[in-house]
mmCIF file of C-alpha atoms and ligand atoms in Angstrom:
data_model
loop_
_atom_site.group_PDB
_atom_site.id
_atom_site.type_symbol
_atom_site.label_atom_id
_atom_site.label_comp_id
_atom_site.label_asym_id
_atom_site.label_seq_id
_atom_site.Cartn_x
_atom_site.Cartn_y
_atom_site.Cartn_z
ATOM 1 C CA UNK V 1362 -48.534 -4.204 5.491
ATOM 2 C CA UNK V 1363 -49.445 -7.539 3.980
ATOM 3 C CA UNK V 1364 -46.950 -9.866 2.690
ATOM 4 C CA UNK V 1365 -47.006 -11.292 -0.568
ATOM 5 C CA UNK V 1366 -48.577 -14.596 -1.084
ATOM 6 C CA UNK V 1367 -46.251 -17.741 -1.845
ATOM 7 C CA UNK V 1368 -43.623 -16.119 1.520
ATOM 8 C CA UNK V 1369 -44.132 -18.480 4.442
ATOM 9 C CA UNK V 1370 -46.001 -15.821 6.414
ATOM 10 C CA UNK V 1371 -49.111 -14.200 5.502
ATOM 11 C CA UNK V 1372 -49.876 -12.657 8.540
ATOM 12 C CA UNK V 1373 -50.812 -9.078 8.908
ATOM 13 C CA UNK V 1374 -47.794 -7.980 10.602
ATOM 14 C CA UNK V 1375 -45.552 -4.370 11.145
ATOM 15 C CA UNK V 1376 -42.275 -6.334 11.549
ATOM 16 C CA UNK V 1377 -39.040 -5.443 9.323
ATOM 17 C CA UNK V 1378 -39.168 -8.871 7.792
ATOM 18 C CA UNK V 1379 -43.102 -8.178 6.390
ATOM 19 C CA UNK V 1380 -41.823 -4.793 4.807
ATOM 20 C CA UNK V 1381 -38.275 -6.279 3.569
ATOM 21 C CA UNK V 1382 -38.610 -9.904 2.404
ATOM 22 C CA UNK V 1383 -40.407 -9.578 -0.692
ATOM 23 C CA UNK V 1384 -41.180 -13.033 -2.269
ATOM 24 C CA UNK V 1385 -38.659 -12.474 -4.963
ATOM 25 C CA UNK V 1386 -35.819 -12.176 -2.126
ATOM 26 C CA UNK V 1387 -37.350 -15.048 0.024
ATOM 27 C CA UNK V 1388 -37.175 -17.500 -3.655
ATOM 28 C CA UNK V 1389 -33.385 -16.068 -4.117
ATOM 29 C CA UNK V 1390 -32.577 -16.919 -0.510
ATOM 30 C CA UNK V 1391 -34.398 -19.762 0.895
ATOM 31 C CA UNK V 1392 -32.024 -22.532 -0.193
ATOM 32 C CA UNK V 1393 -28.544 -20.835 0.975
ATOM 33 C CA UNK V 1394 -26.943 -21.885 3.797
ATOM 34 C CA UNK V 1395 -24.287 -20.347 5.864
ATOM 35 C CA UNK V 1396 -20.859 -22.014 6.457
ATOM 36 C CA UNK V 1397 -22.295 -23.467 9.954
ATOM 37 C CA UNK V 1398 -25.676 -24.802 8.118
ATOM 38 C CA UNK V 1399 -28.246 -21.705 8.863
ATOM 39 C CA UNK V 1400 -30.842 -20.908 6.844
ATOM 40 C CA UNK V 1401 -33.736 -18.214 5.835
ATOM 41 C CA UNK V 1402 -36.116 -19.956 7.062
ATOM 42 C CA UNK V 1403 -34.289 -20.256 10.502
ATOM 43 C CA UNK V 1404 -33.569 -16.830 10.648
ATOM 44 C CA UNK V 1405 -36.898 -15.273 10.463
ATOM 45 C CA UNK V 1406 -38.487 -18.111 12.597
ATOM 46 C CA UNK V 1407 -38.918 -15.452 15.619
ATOM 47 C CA UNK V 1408 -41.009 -13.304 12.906
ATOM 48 C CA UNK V 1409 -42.797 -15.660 11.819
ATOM 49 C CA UNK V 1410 -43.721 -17.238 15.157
ATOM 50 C CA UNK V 1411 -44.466 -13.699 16.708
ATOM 51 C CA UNK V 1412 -46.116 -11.527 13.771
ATOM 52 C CA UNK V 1413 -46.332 -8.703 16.376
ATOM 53 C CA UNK V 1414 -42.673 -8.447 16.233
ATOM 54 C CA UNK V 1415 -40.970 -5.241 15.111
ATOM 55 C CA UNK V 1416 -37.810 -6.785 13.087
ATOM 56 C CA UNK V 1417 -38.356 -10.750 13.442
ATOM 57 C CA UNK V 1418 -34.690 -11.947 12.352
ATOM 58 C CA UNK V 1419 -31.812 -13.252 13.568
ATOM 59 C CA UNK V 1420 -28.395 -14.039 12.784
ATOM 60 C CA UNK V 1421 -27.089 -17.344 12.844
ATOM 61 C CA UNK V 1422 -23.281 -16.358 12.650
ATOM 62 C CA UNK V 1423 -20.789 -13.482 11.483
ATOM 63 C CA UNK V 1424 -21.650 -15.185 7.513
ATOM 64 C CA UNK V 1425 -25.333 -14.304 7.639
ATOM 65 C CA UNK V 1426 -24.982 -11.088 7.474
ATOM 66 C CA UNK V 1427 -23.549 -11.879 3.720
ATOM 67 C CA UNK V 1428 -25.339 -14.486 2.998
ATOM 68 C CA UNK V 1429 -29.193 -12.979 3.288
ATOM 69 C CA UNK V 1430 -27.629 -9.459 2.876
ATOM 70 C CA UNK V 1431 -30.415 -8.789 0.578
ATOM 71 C CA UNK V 1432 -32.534 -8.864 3.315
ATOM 72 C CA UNK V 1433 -30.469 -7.545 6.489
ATOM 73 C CA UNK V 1434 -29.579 -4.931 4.453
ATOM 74 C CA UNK V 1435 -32.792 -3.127 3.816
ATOM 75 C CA UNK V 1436 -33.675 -3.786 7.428
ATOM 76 C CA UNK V 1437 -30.583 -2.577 9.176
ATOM 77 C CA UNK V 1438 -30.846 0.573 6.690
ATOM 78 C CA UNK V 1439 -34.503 0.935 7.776
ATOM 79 C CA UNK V 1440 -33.871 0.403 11.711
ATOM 80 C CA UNK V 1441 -30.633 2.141 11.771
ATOM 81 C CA UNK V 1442 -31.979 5.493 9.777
ATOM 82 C CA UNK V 1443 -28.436 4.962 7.177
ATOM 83 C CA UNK V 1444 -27.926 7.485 4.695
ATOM 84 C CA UNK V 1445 -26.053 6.136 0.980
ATOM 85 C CA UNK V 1446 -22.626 5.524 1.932
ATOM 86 C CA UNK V 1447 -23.193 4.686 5.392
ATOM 87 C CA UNK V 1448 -20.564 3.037 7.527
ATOM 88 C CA UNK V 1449 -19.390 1.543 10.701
ATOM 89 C CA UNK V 1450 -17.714 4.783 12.796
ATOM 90 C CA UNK V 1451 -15.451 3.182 14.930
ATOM 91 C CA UNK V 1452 -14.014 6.015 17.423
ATOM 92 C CA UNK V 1453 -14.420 4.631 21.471
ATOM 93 C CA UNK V 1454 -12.404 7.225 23.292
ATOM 94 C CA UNK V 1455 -12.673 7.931 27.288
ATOM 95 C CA UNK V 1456 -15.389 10.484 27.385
ATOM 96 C CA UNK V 1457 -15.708 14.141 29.882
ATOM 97 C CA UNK V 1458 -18.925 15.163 30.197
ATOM 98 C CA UNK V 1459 -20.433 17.109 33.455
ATOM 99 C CA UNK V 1460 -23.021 14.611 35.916
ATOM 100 C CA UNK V 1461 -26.129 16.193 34.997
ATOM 101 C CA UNK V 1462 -27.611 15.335 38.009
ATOM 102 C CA UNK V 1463 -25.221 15.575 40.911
ATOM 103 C CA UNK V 1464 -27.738 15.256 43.605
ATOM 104 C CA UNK V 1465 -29.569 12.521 42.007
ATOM 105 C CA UNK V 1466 -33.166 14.057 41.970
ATOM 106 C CA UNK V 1467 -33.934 12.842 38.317
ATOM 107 C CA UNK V 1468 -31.082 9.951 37.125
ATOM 108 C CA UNK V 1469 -31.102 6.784 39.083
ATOM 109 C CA UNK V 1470 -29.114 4.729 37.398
ATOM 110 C CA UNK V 1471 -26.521 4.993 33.941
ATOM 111 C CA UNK V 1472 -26.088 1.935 32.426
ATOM 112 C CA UNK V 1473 -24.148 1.379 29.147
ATOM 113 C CA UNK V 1474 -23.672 -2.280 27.369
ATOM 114 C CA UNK V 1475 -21.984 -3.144 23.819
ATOM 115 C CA UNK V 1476 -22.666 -6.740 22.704
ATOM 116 C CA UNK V 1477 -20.002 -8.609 21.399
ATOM 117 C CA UNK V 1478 -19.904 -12.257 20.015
ATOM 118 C CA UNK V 1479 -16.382 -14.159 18.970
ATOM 119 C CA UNK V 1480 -16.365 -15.001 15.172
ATOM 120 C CA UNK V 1481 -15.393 -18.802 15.072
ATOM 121 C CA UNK V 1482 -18.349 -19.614 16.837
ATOM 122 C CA UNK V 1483 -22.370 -19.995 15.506
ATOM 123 C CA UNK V 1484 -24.464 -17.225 16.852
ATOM 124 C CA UNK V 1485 -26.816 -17.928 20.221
ATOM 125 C CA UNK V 1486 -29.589 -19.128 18.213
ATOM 126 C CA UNK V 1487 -27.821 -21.342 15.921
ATOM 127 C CA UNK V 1488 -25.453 -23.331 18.889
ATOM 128 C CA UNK V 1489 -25.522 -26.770 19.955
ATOM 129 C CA UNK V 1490 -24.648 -27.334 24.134
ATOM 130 C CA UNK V 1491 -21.133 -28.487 23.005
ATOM 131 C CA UNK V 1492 -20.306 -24.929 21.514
ATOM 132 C CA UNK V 1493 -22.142 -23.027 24.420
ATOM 133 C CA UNK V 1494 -20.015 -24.741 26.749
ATOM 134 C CA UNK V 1495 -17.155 -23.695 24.892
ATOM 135 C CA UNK V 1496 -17.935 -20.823 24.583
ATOM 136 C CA UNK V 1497 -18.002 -20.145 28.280
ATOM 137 C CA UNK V 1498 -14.808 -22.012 28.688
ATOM 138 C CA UNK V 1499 -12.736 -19.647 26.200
ATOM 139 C CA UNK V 1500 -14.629 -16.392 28.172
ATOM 140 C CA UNK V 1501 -13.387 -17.929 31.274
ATOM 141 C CA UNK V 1502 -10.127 -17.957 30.515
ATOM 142 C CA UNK V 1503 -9.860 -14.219 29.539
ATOM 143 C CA UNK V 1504 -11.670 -13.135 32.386
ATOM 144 C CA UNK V 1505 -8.883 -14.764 34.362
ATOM 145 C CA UNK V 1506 -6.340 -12.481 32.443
ATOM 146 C CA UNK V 1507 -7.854 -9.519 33.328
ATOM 147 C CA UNK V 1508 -5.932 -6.445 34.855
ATOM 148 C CA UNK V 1509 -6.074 -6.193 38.713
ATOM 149 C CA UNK V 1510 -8.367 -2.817 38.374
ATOM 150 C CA UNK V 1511 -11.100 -4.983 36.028
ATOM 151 C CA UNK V 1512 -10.672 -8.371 38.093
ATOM 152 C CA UNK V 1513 -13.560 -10.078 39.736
ATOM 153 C CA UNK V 1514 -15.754 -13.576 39.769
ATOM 154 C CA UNK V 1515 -17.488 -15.833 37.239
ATOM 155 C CA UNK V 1516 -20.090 -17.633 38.068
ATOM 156 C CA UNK V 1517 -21.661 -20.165 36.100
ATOM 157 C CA UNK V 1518 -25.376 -20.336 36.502
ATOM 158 C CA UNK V 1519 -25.381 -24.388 36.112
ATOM 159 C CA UNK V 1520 -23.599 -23.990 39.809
ATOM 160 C CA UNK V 1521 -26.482 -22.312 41.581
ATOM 161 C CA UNK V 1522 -29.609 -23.678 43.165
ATOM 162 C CA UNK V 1523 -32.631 -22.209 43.268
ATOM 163 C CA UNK V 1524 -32.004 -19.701 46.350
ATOM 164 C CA UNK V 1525 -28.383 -18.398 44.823
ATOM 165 C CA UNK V 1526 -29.789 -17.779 41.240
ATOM 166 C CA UNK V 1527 -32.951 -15.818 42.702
ATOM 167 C CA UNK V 1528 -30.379 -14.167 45.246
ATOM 168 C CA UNK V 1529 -28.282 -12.556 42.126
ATOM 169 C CA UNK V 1530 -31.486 -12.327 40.138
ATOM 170 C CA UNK V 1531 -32.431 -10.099 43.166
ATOM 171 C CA UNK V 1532 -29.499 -7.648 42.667
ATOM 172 C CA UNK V 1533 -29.842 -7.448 39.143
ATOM 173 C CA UNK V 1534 -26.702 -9.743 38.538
ATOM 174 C CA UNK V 1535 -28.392 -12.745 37.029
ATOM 175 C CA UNK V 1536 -30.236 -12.971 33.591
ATOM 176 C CA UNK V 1537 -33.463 -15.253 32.840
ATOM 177 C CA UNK V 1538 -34.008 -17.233 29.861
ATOM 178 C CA UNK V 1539 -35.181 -14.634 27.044
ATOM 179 C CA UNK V 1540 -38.496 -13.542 26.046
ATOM 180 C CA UNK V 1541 -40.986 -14.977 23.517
ATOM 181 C CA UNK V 1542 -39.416 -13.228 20.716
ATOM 182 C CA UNK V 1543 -36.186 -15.065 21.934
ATOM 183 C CA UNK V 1544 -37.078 -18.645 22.423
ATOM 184 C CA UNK V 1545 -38.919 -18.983 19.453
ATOM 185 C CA UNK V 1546 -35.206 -18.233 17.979
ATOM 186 C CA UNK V 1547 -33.569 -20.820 19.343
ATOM 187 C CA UNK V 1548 -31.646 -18.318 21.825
ATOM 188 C CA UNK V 1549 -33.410 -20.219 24.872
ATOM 189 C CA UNK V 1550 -32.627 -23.319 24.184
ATOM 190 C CA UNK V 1551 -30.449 -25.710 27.376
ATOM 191 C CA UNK V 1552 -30.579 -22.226 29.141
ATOM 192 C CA UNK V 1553 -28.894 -21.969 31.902
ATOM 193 C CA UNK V 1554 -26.197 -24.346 30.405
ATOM 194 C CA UNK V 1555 -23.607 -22.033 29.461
ATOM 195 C CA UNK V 1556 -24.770 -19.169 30.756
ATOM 196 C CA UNK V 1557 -23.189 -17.206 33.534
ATOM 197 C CA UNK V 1558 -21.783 -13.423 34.435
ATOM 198 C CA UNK V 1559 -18.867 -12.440 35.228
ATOM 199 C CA UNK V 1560 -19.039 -8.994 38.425
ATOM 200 C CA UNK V 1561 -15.964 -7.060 38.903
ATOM 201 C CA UNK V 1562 -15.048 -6.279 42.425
ATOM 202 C CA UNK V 1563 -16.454 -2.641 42.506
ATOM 203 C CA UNK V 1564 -19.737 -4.331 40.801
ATOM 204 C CA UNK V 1565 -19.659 -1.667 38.166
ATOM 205 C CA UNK V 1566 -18.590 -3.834 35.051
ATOM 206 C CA UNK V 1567 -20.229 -6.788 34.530
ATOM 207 C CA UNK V 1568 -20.488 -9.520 31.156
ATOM 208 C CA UNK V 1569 -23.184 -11.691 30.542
ATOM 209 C CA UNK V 1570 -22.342 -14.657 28.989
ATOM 210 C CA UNK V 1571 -24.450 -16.791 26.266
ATOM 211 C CA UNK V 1572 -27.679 -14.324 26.543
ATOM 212 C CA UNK V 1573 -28.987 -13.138 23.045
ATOM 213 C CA UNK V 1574 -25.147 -12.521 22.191
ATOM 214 C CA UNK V 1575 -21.737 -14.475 23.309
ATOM 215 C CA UNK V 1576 -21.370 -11.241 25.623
ATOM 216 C CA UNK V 1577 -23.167 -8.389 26.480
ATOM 217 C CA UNK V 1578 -19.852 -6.251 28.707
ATOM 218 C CA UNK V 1579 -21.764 -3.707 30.871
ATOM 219 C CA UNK V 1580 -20.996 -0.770 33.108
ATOM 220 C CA UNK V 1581 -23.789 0.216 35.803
ATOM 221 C CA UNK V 1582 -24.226 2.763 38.201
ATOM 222 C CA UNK V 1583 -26.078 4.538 40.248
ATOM 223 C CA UNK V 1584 -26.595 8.024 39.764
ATOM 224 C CA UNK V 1585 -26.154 9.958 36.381
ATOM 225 C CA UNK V 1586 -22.456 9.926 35.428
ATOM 226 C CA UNK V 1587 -21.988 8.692 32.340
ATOM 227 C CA UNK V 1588 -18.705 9.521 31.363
ATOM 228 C CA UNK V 1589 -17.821 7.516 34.489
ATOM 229 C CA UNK V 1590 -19.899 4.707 33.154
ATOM 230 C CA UNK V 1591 -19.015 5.096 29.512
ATOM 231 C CA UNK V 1592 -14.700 5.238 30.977
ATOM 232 C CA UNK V 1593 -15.172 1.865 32.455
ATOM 233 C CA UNK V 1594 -16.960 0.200 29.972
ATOM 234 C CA UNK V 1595 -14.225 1.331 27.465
ATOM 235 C CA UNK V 1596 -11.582 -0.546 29.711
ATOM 236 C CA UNK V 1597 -13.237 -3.603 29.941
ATOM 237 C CA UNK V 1598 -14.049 -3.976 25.994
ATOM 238 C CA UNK V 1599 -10.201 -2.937 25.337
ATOM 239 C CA UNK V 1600 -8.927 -5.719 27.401
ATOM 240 C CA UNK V 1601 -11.019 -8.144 26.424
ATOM 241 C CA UNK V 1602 -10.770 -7.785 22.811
ATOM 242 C CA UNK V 1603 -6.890 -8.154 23.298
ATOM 243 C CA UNK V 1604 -8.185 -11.761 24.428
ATOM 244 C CA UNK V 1605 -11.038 -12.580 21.954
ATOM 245 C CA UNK V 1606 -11.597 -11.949 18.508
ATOM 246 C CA UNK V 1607 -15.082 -10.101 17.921
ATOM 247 C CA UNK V 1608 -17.198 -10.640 14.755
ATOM 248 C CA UNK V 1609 -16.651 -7.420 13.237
ATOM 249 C CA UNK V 1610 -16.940 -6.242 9.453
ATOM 250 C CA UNK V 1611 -15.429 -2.719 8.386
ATOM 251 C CA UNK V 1612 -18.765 -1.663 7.385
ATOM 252 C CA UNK V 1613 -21.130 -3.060 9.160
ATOM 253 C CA UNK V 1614 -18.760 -3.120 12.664
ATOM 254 C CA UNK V 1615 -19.689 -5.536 15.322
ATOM 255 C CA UNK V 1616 -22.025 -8.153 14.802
ATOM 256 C CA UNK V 1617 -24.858 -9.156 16.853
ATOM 257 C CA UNK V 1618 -27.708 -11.801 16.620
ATOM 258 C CA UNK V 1619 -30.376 -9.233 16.295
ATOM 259 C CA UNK V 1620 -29.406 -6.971 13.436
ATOM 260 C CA UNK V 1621 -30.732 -3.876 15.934
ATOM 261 C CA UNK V 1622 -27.397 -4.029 17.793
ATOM 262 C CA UNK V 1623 -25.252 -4.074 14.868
ATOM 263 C CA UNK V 1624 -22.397 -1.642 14.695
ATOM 264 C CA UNK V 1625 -21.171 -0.007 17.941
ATOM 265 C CA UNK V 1626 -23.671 -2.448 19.068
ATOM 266 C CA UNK V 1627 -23.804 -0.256 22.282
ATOM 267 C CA UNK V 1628 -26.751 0.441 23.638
ATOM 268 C CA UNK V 1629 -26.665 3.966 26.742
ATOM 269 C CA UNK V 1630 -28.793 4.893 29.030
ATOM 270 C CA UNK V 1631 -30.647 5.895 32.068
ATOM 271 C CA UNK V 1632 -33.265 5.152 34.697
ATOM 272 C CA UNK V 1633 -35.132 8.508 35.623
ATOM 273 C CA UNK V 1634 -37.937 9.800 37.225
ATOM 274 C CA UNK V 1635 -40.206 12.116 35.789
ATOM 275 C CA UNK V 1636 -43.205 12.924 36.961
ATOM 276 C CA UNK V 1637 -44.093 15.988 35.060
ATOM 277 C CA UNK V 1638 -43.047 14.122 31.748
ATOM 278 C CA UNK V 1639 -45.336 11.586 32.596
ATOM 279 C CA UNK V 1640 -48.525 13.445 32.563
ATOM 280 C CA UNK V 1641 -47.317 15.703 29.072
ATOM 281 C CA UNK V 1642 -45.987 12.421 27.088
ATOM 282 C CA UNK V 1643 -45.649 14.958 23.613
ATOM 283 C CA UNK V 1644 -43.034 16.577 25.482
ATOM 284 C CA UNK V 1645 -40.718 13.655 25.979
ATOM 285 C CA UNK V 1646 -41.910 12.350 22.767
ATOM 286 C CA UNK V 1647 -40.094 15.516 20.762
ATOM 287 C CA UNK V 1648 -37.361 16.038 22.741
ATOM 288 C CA UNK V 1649 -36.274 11.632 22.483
ATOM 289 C CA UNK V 1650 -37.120 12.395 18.333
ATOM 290 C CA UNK V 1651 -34.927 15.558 18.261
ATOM 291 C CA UNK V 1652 -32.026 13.650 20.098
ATOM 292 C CA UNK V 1653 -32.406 10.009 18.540
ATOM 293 C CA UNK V 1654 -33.319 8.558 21.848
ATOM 294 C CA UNK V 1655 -35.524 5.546 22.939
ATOM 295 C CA UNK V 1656 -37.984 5.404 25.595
ATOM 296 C CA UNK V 1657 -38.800 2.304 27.158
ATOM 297 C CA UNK V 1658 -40.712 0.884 30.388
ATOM 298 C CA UNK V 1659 -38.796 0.925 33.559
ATOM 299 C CA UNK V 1660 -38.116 -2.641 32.940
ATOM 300 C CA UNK V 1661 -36.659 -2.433 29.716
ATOM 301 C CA UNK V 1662 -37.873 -3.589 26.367
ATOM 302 C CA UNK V 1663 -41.445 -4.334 25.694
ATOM 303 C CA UNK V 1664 -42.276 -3.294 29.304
ATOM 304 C CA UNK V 1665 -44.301 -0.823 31.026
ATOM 305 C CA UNK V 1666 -43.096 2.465 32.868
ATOM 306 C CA UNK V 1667 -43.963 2.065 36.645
ATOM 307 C CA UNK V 1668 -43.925 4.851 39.356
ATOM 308 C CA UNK V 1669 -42.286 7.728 36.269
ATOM 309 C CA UNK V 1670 -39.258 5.888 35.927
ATOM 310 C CA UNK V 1671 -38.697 5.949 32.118
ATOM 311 C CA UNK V 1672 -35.581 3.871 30.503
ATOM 312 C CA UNK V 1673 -34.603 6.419 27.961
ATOM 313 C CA UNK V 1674 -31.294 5.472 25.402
ATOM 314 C CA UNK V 1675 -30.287 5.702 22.216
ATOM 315 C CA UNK V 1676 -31.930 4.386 19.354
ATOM 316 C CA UNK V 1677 -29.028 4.353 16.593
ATOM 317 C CA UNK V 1678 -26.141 2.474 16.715
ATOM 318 C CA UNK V 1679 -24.735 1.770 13.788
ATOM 319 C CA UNK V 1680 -23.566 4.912 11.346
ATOM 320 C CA UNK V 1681 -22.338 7.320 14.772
ATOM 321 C CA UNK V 1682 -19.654 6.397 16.969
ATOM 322 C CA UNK V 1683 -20.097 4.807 20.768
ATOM 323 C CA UNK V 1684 -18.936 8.793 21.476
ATOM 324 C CA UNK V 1685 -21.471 10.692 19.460
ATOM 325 C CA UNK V 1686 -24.060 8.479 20.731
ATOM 326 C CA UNK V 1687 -22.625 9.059 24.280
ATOM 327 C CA UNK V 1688 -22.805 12.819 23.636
ATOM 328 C CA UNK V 1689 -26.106 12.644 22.057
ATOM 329 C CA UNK V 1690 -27.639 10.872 24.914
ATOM 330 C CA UNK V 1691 -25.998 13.627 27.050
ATOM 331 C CA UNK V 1692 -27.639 16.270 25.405
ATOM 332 C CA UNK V 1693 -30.826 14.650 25.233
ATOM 333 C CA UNK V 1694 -30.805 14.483 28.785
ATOM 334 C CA UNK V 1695 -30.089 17.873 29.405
ATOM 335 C CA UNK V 1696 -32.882 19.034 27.635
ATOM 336 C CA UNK V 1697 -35.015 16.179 29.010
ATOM 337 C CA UNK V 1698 -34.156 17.638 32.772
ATOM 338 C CA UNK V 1699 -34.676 21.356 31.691
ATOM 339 C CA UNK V 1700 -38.181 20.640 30.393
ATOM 340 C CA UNK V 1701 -39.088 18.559 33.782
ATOM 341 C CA UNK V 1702 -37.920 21.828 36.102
ATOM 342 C CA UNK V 1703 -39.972 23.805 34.046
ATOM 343 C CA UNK V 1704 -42.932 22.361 33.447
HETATM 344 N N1 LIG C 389 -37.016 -9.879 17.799
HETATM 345 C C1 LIG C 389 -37.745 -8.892 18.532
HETATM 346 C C2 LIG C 389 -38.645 -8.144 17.585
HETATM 347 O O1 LIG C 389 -38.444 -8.250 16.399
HETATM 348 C C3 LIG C 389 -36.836 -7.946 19.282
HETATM 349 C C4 LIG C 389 -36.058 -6.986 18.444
HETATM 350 C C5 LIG C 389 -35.100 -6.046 19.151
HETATM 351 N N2 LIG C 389 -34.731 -6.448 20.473
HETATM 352 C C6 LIG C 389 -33.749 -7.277 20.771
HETATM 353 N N3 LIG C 389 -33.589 -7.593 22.035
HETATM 354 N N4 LIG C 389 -32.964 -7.763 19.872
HETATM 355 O O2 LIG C 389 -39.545 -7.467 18.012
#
């Protein structure tokens, strides 16, 4: 689609913010600013500096979401499939489901994340190194809080050299500075002041801190039990909300930077291996359709799949609740593991 003359962007472009910010909405919007200063213009600066993006705008705090609600809304609507009436569903109950995969032949690895960010401070994109450092400093102290069955280390990445970042960047425990898409809004910037993640003993939980959200709380495993993975995750979120207060809005439920994560903001899934898959793409294609699923590379978004290990998850996450998408992914799976005996 090409956007209408007199928008800052003329680019031929599939992104959310080509199909949504008509010129009228960009002229009703472009000189409002949010309680902490943020702008239009500074929220689609990712879109406009990567026209091959597929949504290309970002939050600058909890307000922006009412503030350019003319244009999130259409685009969350869009990305999140909404029907009239749609709302936050906020049910996060401890989850029994069967392993599918016992023996491990397909699943790898479950891994299940929510992002969360704390309302009295700007989004990742919009802080100065002042507020990132608090930030970390107020996350700090709740992780010390913690209950002896969720307790385990910070570290800060500013602390590491070279060999001990790469080390935890080994085992999957570190995060790099963000992709293009990212940096060009403003989520990048000081990195790695700030930034850190906190690793329970057993390893399973884990929080990032300061990456494209305040937090992104995670629960990873190996294998394919997701109830397992989904039960621990639960228990961290619960005690650290007691702690923190989350940017939420009845509605629209958590907020995130990206306005793909709003809502449960949870994102489940696996690492599996399928070979037969591989070679009969449709196949996978109809089944992830029929159970709102998401198939990415084996190393994540935007990547490629390598040696049949697909990333599939949920695509939806904002209108169903962290335990229908939970299910959903459950059942998607099933028929995903049927299909790959059988072919
Ligand atoms: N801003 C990027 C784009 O529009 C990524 C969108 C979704 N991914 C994310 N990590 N928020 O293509």
């Amino acid at each position: 689609m090409k956007a209408e003359p007199g928008l800052p962007f003329h680019v031929f472009s599939q992104s959310s913010i080509t199909k949504h910010l008509t010129l009228k909405r960009y002229n009703d919007l472009k000189d409002i600013r949010t309680p902490s200063g943020y702008s239009l213009d500074q929220a689609i600066r990712s879109g406009i500096k990567n026209p091959d993006s597929s949504i290309g705008i970002y939050a600058g705090d909890m307000e922006s979401y009412d503030c350019f609600a003319q244009v999130l809304l259409p685009i969350i609507e869009d990305y999140h499939h909404l029907e009239p009436g749609w709302s936050h569903k906020p049910d996060l109950q401890e989850a029994v489901l069967p392993d599918l995969d016992p023996k491990q032949t397909f699943i790898r690895s479950s891994r299940i994340r929510v992002a969360r960010n704390l309302g009295r401070f700007p989004f990742s994109g919009n802080m100065n190194p002042d507020q990132r450092l608090a930030l970390e400093e107020t996350v700090k102290q709740a992780f010390k809080t913690l209950p002896e069955t969720l307790s385990g280390t910070y570290t800060s990445f500013t602390n590491l050299n070279e060999k001990q970042f790469n080390a935890l960047l080994e085992k999957g425990l570190a995060f790099r500075k963000g992709d293009r898409f990212m940096d060009a809004a403003g989520i990048n910037r000081d990195y790695p002041l700030g930034r850190g993640i906190f690793i329970s003993r057993d390893k399973v939980v884990r929080v990032w801190v300061n990456e494209e959200d305040h937090l992104r709380i995670i629960a990873q495993s190996p294998g394919g039990d997701i109830a397992c993975v989904f039960n621990r995750l639960i228990q961290m979120i619960r005690a650290l909300e007691d702690k923190l207060h989350f940017a939420f809005d009845r509605r629209k439920g958590f907020l995130t930077a990206c306005p793909t994560n709003i809502g449960t903001a949870m994102r489940a899934g696996v690492h599996i291996h399928l070979e037969k898959l591989e070679k009969n793409p449709s196949f996978l294609e109809t089944i992830a359709r029929d159970h709102h699923l998401q198939i990415r590379g084996t190393g994540g978004e935007k990547t490629a799949v390598e040696q049949a290990v697909f990333d599939v998850s949920n695509a939806r996450r904002l209108g169903i609740s962290a335990n229908t998408i939970v299910k959903d992914l459950h059942e998607g799976l099933q028929a995903i593991i049927h299909t790959e005996r059988n072919l």
